[in-house]
Coordinates of C-alpha atoms in Angstrom, one line a residue:
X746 CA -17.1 108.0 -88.7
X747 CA -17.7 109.4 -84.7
X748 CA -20.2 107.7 -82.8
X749 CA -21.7 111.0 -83.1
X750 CA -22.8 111.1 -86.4
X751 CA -25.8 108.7 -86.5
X752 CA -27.4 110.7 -83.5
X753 CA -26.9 114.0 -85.6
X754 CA -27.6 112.9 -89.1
X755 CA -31.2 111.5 -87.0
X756 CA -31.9 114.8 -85.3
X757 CA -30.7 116.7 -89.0
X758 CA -29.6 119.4 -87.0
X759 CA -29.6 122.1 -90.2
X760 CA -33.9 121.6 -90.1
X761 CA -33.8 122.1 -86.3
X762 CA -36.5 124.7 -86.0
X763 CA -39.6 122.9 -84.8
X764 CA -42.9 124.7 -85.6
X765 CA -45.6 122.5 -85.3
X766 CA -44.6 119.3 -85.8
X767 CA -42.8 120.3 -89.1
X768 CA -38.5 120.3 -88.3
X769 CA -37.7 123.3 -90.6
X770 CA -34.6 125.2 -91.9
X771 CA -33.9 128.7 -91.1
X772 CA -32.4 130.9 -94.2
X773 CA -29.3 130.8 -92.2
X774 CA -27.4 128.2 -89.9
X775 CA -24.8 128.6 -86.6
X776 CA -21.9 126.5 -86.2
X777 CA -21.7 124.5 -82.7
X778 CA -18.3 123.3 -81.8
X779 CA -16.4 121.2 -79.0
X780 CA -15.5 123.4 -76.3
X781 CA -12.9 120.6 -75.8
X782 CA -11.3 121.2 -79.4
X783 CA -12.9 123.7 -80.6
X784 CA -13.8 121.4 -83.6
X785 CA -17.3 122.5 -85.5
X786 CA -20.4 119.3 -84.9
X787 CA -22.6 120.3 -86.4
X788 CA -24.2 123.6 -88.4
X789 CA -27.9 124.3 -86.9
X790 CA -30.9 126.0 -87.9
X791 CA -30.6 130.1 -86.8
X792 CA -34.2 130.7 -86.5
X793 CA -35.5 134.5 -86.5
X794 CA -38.3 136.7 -85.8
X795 CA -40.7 135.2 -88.5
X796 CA -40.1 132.1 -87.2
X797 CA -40.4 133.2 -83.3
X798 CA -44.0 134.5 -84.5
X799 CA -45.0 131.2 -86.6
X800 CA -43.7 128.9 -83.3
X801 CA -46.0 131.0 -81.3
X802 CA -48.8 130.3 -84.2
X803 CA -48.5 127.1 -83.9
X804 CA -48.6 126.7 -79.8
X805 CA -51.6 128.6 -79.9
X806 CA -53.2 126.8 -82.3
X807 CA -52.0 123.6 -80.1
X808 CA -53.1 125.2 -77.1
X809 CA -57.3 124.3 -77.1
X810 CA -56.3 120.6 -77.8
X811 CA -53.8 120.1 -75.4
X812 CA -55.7 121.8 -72.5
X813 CA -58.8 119.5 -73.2
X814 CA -56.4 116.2 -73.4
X815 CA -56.8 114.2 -69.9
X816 CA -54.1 114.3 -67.4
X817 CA -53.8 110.8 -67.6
X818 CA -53.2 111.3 -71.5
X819 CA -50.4 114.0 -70.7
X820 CA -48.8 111.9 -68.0
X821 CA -48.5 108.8 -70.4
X822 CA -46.7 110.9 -72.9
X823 CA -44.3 112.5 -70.4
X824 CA -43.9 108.9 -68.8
X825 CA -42.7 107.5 -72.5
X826 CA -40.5 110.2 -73.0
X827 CA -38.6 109.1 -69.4
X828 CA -38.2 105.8 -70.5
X829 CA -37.1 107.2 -73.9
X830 CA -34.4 109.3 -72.0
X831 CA -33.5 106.2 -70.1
X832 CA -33.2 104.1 -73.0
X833 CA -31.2 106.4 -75.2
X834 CA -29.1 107.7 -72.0
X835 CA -25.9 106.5 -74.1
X836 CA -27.0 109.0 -77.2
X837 CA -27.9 112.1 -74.5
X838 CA -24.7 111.5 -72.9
X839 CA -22.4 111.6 -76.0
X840 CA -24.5 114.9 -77.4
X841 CA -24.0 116.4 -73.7
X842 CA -19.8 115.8 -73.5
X843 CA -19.6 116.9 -77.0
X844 CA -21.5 120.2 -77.2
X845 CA -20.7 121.1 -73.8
X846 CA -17.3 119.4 -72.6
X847 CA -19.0 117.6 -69.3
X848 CA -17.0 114.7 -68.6
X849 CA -18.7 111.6 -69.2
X850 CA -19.7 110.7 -65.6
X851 CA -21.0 114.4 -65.0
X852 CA -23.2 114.3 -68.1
X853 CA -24.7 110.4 -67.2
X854 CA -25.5 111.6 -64.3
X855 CA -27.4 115.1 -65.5
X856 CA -29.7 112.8 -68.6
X857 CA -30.6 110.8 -65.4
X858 CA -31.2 113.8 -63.5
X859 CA -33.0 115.7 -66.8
X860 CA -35.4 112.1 -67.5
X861 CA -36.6 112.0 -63.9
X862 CA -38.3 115.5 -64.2
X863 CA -40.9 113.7 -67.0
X864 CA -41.3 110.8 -64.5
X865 CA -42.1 113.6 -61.6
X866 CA -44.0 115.5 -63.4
X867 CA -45.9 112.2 -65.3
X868 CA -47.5 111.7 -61.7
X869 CA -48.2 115.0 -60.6
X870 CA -50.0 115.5 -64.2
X871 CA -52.9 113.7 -62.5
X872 CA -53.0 115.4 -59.5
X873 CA -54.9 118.4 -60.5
X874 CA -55.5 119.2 -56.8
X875 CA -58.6 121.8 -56.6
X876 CA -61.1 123.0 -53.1
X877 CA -64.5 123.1 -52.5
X878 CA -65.8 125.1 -49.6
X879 CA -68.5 127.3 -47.8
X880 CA -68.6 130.5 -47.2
X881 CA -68.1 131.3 -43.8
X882 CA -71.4 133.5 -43.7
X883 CA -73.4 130.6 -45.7
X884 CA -75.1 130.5 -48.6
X885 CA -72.6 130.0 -50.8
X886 CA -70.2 127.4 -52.1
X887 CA -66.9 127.9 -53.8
X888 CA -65.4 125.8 -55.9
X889 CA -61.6 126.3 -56.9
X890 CA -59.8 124.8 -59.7
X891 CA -56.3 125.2 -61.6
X892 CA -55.9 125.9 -65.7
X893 CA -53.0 126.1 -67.8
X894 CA -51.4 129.5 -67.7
X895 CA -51.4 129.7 -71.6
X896 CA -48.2 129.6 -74.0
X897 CA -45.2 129.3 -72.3
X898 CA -42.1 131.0 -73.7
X899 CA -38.9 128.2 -72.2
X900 CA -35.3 130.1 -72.4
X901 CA -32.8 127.9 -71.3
X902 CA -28.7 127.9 -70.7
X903 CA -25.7 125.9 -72.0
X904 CA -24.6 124.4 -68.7
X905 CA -27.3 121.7 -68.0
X906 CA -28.7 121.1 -71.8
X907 CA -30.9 118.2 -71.0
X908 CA -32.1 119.4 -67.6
X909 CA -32.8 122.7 -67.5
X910 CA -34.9 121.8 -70.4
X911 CA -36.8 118.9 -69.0
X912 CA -37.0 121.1 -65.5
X913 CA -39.9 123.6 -67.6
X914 CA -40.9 121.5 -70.5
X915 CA -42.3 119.0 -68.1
X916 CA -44.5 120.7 -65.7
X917 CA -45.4 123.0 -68.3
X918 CA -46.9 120.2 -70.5
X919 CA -48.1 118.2 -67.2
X920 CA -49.7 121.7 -66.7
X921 CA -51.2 121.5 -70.1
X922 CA -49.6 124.3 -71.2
X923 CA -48.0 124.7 -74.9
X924 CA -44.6 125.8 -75.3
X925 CA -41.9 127.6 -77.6
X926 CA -38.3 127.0 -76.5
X927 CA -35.2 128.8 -77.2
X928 CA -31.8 126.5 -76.3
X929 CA -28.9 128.2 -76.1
X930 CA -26.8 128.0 -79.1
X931 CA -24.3 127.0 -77.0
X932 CA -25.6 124.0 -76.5
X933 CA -29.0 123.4 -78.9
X934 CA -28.7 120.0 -80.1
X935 CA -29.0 118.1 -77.2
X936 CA -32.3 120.4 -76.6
X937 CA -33.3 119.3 -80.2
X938 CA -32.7 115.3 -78.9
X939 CA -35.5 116.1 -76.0
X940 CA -37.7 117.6 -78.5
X941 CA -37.4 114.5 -80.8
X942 CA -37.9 112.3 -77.8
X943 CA -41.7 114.2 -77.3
X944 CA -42.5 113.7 -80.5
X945 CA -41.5 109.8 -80.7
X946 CA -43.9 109.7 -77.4
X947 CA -46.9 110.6 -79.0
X948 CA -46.8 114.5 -78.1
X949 CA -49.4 116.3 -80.9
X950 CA -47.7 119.0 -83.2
X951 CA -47.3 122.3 -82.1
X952 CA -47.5 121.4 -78.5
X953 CA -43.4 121.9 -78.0
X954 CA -42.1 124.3 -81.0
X955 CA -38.3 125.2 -80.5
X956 CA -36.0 128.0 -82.1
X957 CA -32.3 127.6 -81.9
X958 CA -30.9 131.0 -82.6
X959 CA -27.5 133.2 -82.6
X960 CA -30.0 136.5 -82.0
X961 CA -31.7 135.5 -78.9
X962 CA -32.5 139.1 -78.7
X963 CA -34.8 139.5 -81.6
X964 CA -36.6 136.0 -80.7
X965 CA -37.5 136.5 -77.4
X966 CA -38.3 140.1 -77.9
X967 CA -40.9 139.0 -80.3
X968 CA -42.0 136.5 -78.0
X969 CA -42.4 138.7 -74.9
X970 CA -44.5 141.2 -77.3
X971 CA -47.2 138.6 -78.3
X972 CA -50.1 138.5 -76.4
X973 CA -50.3 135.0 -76.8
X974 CA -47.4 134.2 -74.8
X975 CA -48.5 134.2 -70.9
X976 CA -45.8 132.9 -69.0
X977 CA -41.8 133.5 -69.7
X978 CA -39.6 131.6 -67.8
X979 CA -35.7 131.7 -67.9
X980 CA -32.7 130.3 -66.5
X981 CA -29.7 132.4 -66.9
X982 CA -27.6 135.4 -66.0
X983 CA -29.2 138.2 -63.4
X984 CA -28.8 140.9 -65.8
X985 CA -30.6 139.3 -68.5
X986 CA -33.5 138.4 -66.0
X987 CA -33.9 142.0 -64.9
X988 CA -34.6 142.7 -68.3
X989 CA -37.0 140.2 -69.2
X990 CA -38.4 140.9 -66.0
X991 CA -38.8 144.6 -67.4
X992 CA -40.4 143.5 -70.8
X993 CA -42.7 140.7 -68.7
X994 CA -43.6 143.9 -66.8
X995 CA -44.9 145.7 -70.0
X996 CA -47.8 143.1 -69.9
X997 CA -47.9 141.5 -66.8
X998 CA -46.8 138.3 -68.3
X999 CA -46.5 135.2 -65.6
X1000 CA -42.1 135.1 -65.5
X1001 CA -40.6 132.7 -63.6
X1002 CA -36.5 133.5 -63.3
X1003 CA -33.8 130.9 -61.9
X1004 CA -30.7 133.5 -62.3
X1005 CA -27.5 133.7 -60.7
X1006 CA -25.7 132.0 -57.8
X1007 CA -22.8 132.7 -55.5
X1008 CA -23.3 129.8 -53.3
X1009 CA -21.0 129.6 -50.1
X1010 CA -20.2 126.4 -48.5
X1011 CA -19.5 126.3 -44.9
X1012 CA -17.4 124.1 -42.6
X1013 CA -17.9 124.5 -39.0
X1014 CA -15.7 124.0 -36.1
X1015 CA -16.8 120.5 -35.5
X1016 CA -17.5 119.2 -38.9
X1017 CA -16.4 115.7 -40.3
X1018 CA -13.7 117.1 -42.5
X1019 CA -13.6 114.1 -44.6
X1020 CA -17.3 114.2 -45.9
X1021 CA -16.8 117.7 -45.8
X1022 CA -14.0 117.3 -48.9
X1023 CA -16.2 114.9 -49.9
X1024 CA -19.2 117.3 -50.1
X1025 CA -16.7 120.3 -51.6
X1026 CA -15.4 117.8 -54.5
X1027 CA -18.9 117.3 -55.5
X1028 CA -20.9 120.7 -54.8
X1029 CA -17.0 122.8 -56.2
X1030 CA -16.2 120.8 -59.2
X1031 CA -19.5 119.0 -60.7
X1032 CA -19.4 120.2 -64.0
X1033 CA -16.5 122.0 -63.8
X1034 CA -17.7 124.4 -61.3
X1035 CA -20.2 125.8 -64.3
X1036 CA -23.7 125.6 -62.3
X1037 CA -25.7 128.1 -60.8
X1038 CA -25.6 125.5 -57.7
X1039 CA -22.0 125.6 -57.5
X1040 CA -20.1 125.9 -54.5
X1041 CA -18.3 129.4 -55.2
X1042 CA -16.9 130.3 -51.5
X1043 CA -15.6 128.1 -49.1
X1044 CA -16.0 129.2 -45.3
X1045 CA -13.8 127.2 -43.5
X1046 CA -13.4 127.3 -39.5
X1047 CA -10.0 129.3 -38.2
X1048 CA -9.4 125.5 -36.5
X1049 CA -9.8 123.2 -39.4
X1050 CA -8.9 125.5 -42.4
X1051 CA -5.2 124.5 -42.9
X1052 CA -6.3 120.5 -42.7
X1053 CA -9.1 121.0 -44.8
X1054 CA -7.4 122.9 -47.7
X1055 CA -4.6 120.4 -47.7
X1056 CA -6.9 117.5 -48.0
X1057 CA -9.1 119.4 -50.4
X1058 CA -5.5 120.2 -52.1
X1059 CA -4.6 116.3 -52.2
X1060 CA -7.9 115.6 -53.7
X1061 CA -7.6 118.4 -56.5
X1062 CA -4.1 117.8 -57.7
X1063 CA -5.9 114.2 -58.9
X1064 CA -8.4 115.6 -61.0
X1065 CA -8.1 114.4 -64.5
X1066 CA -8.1 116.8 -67.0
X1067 CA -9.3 116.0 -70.6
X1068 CA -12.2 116.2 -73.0
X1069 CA -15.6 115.1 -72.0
X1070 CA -15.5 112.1 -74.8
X1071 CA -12.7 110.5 -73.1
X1072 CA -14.3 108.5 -70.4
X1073 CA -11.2 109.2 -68.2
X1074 CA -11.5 112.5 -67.8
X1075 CA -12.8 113.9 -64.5
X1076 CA -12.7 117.6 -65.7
X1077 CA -13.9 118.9 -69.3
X1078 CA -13.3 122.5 -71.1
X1079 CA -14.8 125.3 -70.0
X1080 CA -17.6 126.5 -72.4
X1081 CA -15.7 129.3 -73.8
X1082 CA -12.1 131.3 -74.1
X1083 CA -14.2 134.3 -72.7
X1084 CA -14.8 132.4 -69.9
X1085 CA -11.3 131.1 -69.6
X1086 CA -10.5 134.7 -69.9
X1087 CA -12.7 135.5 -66.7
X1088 CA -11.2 133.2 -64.5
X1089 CA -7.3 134.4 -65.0
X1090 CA -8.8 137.5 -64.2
X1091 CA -10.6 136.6 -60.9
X1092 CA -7.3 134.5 -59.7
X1093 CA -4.9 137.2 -60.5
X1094 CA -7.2 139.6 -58.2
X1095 CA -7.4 137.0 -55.5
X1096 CA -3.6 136.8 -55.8
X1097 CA -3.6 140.5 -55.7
X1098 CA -5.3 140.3 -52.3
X1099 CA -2.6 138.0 -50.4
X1100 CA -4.3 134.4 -51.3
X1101 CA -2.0 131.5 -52.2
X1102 CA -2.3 128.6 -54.9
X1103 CA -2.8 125.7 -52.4
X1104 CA -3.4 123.4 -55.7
X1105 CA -3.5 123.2 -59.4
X1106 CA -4.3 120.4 -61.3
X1107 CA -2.7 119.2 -64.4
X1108 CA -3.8 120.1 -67.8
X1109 CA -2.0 117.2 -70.8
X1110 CA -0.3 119.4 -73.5
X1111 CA -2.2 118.1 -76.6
X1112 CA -5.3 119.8 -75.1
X1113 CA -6.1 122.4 -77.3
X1114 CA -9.7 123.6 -76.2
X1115 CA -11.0 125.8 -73.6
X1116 CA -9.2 124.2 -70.4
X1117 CA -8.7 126.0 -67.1
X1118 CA -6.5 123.6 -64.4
X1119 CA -8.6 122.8 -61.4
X1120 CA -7.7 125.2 -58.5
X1121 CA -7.5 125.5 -54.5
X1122 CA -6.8 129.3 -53.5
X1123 CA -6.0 129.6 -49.6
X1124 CA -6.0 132.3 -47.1
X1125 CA -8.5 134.4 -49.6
X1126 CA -9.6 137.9 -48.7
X1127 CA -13.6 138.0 -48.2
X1128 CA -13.9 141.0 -50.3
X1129 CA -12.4 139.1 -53.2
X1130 CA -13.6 139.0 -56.6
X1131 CA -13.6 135.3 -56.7
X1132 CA -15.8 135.8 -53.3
X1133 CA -18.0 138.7 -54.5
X1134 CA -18.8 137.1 -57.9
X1135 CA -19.4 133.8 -59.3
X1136 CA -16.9 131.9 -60.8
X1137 CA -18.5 129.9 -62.9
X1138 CA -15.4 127.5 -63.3
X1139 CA -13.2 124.5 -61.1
X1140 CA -11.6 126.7 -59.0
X1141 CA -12.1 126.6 -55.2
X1142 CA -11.7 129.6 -52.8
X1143 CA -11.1 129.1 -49.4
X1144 CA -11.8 131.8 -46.7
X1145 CA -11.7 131.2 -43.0
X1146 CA -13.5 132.2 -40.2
X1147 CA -13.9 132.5 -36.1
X1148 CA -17.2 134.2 -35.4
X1149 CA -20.7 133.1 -36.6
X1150 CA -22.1 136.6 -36.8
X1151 CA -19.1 138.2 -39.0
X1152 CA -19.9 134.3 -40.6
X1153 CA -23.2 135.2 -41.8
X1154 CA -22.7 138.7 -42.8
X1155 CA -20.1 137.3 -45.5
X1156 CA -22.5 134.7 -46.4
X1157 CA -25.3 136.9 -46.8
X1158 CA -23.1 140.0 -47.6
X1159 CA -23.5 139.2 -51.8
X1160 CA -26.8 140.0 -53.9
X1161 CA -27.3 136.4 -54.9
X1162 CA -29.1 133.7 -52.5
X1163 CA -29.8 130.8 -54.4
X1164 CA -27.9 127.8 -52.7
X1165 CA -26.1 127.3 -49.6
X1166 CA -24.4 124.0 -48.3
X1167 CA -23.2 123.4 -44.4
X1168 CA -21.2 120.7 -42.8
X1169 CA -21.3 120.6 -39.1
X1170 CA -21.8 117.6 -36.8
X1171 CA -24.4 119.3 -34.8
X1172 CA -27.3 119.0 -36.9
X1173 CA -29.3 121.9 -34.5
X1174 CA -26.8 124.1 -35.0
X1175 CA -26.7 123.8 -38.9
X1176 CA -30.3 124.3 -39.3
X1177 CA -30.7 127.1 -37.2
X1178 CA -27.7 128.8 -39.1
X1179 CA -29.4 127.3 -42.6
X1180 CA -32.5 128.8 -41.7
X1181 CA -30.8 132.2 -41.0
X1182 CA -28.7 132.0 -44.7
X1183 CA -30.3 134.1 -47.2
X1184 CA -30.8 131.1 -50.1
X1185 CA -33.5 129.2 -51.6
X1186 CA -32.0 125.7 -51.1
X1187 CA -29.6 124.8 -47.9
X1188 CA -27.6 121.5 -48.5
X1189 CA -26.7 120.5 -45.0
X1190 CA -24.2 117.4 -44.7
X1191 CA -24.3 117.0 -48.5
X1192 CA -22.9 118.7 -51.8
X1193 CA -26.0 118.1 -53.5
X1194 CA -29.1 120.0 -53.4
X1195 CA -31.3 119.4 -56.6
X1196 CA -34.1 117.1 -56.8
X1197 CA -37.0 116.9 -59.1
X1198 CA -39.3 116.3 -56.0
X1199 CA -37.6 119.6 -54.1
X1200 CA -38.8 123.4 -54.7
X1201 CA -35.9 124.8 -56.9
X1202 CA -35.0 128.5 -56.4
X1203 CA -33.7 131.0 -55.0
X1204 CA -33.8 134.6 -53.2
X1205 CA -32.7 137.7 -53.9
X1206 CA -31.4 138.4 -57.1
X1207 CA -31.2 135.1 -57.5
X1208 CA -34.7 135.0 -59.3
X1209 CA -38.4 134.4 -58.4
X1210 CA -40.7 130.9 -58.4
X1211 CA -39.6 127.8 -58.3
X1212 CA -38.9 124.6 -60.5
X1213 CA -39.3 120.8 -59.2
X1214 CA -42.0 119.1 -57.4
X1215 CA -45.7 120.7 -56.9
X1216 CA -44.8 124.0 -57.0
X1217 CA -43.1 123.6 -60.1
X1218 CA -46.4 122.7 -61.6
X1219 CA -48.4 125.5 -59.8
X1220 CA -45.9 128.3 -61.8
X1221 CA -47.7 127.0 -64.8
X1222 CA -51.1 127.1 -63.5
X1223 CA -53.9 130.0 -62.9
X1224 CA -56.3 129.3 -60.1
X1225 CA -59.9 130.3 -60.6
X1226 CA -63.2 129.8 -58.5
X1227 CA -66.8 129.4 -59.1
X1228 CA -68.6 131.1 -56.1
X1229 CA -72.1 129.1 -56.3
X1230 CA -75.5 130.6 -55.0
X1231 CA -76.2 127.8 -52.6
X1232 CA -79.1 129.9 -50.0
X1233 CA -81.9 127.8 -49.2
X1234 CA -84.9 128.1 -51.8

């Protein structure tokens, strides 16, 4: 018997459609596999439109009782549910590597990351905030408060199963909204583990209703046609968020869209090339290189390109690659063969273009799952389609560059803007070129950027509203004022 098998035969994956407070079966079931081994888990619920409607049911029938609930009341359930997360980090962690093929370390460090968002959120669930005024012209006062949006329809991706979950569950239900969430199938059962974690923390059925599903079509569809759902919010691919954004548009229903990234990382002339690696190893190959925060393009100074490809080359050729259950392994799977598939095909057409393999990590033999070696490309072509597009995987592009204008017109040049990291010893410099790159997030001297307390987002294409600290509440609110006769009797 795996160590897996108690944590699944306790979230009884087959009944894992939520509706509330009932854990149902659907009248069919998915497979999930091991992108490391492409072994099958675990077969999970497939819910479907009747079920999409009766999770909607149920959150609206929620809805009343959980807006009248205090914030203190909300904040001591999304406080348990941290220190559930903390408690159980060892069961999160094994469902994360498993499902998804993070290495060990990665996925520790994303259930820490995913618990601190109900610990956030805990303590700005009492901070309702709210004005009270005059009228300028007098004779009148005006008092402004926030209310939950209504239900909230959570669609979330394989990459960060725990956290991109936690990142709208919590505000929403700090917010006192009620919720239907559709995991990806990817990746549901570590959504289904968070879920089970609400309950065990006192949350009130039909508050959080979830649908794992193979047609996310049909279930969101219905869930963008309801009239009871008031808010959407997605993280995922730009194309798919255009078209929610079209559907939201049908009804002018609240969406909030974290979508695609292409985030360069820049080196400058004077830049500490050593935390510079540093920053790269981190912000390039977290994960594998699957985030939306990823570094996907490396700008590298004319004068310190060849040194800092070598030492990012030297680093790389180190990586150990394996499955994310072995807690060796540095590197896990990718999530898929079509994804595999991808990344041959955006290497070959930087190879096309005159760059050179500067590094490739070694993958063992007896590996038989979705595995692509760690990379370093040098001398890459800007117009590249490992520049242009997002890899999505561990391999590293470096292009260089003499002139800061030509600099940020290739950094700005692509659709996406979401995050942005810059090494420079001259900390003026770097933010005056952050605050001239076309992103939501700059990293400067770091290859992290994420933080429950920090405004998550980006610009462009690269979606609208943000996630993390008080604004991530306020996407879940409506503000309303009472404008109060106050002339003089």
């Amino acid at each position: 018997m795996s160590k897996l098998d108690p944590i699944l035969t306790r979230l009884d994956p087959e009944a894992g459609i939520l509706i509330g407070g009932q854990w149902r079966r659907g009248s069919r079931s998915f497979d999930v596999d091991n992108p490391a081994d492409k072994t099958i888990l675990a077969r999970v619920a497939d819910g479907d439109k009747t079920q999409a409607l009766a999770a909607v049911s149920a959150a609206v029938a929620a809805a009343a009782g959980w807006r009248d609930t205090s914030p203190r009341s909300r904040s001591e359930i999304l406080y348990r549910t941290f220190e559930a997360m903390r408690r159980d980090a060892d069961e999160f962690v094994a469902l994360i590597c498993a499902e998804n093929g993070k290495s060990e370390a990665d996925a520790r460090a994303e259930v820490g990351y995913a618990a601190e968002f109900f610990r956030w959120f805990a303590e700005e669930a009492v901070r309702t905030g709210g004005q009270y005024g005059e009228a300028p012209a007098g004779g009148v006062r005006t008092v402004v408060t926030h209310r939950p949006v209504g239900v909230a329809a959570l669609i979330t991706p394989w990459n960060f199963p725990a956290a991109m979950a936690t990142r709208k569950l919590a505000p929403a239900l700090a917010a006192g909204c009620t919720v239907v969430l559709k995991p990806a199938a990817e990746t549901p059962l570590t959504a289904l583990a968070v879920a089970r974690a609400l309950e065990a923390a006192g949350l009130p059925d039909g508050v959080v209703n979830v649908v794992p599903t193979t047609d996310p079509a049909e279930v969101v569809t219905t869930w963008m046609e309801s009239p009871q759902v008031r808010k959407v919010s997605f993280t995922g691919s730009t194309g798919v968020g255009r078209h929610l954004l079209r559907q939201a548009s049908d009804r002018i229903v609240n969406a909030s869209m974290e979508l695609g990234g292409n985030a360069p990382f820049v080196v400058a002339a004077d830049a500490d090339l050593e935390a510079a690696v540093d920053g790269a190893m981190i912000a390039k190959f977290r994960g594998g290189g699957q985030a939306c925060t990823a570094a996907n393009r490396i700008y590298v100074h004319d004068s310190q390109a060849f040194d800092f490809t070598a030492m990012l080359a030297a680093r790389v050729r180190t990586l150990r690659v394996g499955p994310g259950t072995d807690a060796r392994s540095e590197i896990g799977p990718l999530i898929s063969s079509r994804a595999v598939e991808n990344v041959h095909g955006l290497v070959d057409d930087a190879l096309s273009r005159g760059a050179r393999i500067a590094a490739v990590a070694e993958i063992p033999d007896n590996l038989s799952g979705y595995f692509y070696a760690p990379t370093v490309l040098g001398d890459v072509a800007p117009d590249a389609a490992a520049v242009q597009n997002e890899i999505f995987a561990p391999v590293a592009p470096v292009v260089t560059w003499n002139d800061e204008s030509e600099l940020l017109d290739m950094v700005n040049g692509p659709e996406m803007g979401l995050a942005a990291y810059i090494y420079s010893r001259d900390l003026k410099w770097a933010m005056q070129v952050g605050e001239r790159v076309e992103a939501g997030m700059v990293a400067l001297n770091r290859g992290l950027v994420s933080d429950p307390s920090a405004p998550f987002g980006g610009l462009k294409q690269s979606g609208l509203g943000r996630e993390g600290a008080r604004e991530g509440l306020a996407e879940y609110q409506e503000t309303q004022y009472l404008s109060i006769d106050w002339s003089p009797a």
